[in-house]
Every structure is written in C-alpha cells, then in structure tokens.
CSV table of C-alpha atoms in Angstrom, one decimal:
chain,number,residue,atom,x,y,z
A,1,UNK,CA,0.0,0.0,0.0
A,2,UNK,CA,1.1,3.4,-0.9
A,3,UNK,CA,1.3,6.3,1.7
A,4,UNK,CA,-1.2,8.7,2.0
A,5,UNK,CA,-0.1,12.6,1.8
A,6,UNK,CA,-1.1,14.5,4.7
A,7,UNK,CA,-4.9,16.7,3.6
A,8,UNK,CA,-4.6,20.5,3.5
A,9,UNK,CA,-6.7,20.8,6.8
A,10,UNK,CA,-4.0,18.0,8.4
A,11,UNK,CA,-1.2,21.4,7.1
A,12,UNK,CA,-3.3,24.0,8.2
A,13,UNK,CA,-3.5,22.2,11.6
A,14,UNK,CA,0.5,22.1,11.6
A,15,UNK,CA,0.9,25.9,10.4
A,16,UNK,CA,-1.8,26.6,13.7
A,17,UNK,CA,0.4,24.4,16.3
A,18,UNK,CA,3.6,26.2,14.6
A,19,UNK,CA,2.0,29.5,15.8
A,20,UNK,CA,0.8,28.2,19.1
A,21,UNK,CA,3.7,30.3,20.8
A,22,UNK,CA,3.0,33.6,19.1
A,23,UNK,CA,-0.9,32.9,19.6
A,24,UNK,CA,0.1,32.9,23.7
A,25,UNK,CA,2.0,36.0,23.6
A,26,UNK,CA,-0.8,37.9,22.5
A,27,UNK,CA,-2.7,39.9,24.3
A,28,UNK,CA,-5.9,38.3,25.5
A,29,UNK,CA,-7.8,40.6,23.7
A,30,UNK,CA,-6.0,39.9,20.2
A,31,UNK,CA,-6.5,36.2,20.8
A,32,UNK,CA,-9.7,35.5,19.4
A,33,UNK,CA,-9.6,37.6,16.5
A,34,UNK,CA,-6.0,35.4,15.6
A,35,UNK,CA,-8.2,32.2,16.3
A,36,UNK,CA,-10.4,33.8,13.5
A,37,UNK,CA,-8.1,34.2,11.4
A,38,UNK,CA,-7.5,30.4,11.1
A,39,UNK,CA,-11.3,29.7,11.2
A,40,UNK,CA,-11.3,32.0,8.1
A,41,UNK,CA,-8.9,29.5,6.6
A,42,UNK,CA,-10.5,26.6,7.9
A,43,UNK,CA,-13.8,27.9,6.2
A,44,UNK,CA,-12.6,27.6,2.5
A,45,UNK,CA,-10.3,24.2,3.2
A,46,UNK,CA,-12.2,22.3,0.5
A,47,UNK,CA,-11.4,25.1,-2.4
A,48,UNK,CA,-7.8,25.2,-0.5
A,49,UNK,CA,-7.1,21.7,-1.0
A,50,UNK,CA,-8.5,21.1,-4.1
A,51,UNK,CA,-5.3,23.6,-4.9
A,52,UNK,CA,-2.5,21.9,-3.7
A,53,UNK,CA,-0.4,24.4,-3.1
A,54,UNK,CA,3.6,23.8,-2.6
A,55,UNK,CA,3.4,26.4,0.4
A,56,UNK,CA,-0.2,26.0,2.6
A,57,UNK,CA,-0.4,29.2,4.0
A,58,UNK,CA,-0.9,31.0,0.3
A,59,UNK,CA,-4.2,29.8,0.4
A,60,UNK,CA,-4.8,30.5,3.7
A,61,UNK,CA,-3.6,34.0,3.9
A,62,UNK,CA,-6.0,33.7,0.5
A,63,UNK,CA,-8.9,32.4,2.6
A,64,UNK,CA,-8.0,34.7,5.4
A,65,UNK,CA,-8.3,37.8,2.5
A,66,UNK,CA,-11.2,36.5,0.7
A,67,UNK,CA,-13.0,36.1,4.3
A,68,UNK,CA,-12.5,39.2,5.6
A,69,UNK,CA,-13.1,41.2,2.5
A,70,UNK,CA,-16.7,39.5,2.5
A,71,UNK,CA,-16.6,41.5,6.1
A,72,UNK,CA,-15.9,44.6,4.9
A,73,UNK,CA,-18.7,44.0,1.7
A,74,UNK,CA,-21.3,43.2,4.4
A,75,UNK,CA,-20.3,46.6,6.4
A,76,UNK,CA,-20.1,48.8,3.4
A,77,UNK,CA,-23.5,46.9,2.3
A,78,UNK,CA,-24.5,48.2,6.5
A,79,UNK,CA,-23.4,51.8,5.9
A,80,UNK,CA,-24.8,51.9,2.4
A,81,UNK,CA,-28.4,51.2,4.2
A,82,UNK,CA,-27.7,53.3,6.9
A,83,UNK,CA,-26.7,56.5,5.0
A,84,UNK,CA,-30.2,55.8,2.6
A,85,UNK,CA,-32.2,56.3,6.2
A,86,UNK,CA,-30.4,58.9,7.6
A,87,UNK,CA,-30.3,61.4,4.1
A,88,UNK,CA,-33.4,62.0,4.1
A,89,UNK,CA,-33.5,63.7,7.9
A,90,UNK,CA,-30.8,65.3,7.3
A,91,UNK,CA,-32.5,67.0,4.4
A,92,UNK,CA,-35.6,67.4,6.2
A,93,UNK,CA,-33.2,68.9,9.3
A,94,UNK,CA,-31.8,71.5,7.2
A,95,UNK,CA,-35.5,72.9,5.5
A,96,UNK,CA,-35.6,73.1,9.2
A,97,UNK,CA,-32.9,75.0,10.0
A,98,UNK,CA,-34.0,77.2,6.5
A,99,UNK,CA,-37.1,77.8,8.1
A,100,UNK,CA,-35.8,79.1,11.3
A,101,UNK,CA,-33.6,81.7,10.0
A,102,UNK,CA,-36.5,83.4,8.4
C-alpha cells in the first residue's frame, strides 16, 4: 500500500500548532480575532485543498483575504443602508434650519 499525503486541513493544523507560541503571547484581547483568522482559513479548506499548493499558507492568507473582504462588503453593504435612512433627515433637518432663519 502506498502512503497517504497529509490533507490541507491535516497542514493548516501544523501551520496553527507552529504558531501556538505567538498565539500565547498575544494579548488576550487579540487572541480570538487570531483564532479567526485560522477559522477563516478553515472555512474555504475544500477550495484550498483542491489547490494543492507547494506552500499551505498561500491559500490560507488567501482564505484569510477572501473572508474578511466579505466582512468589509457586508459593512459597506450596513453603511450603504444606513446612510439611505439617515439622508433624508438630514435634508428634512436643514429645511428646518432654513425655516428658522426666516
């Protein structure tokens, strides 16, 4: 039987544990968002894998990119909406104001 080559989540794994040290000198408050970080990678795995890479952490950092500029989309997408309610008083705010000064 022939040997099996280690999966990309099996690497990913090994690229976490080789960052365990760093992870622990954080400061508590930086820990979880570098433990999202890896679940960002950990999310696209399949696409990663299907890759097969030479180095495994291109396609995370890749992951890691793709993930949080899906973040940023959703808050821009947040703002957009917020911005379309809040126009509208603020117009409304300075006929207000216009008024007043008459």
């Amino acid at each position: 039987m022939g040997r099996t080559n280690p999966t990309y989540r099996d690497a990913l794994r090994a690229i976490e544990e080789r960052w365990a040290e760093f992870r622990r000198a954080l400061r508590r408050r930086d820990q979880p968002r570098f433990d999202r970080l890896f679940e960002y990678a950990r999310e696209h795995a399949d696409a990663s894998g299907l890759l097969n890479h030479q180095n495994p952490v291109v396609p995370a950092l890749f992951s890691i990119d793709l993930e949080q500029q899906a973040r940023l989309d959703g808050h821009e997408e947040r703002i957009e909406d917020l911005e379309a309610v809040i126009e509208p008083l603020r117009d409304q705010q300075s006929l207000d104001e216009g008024e007043d000064e008459q």
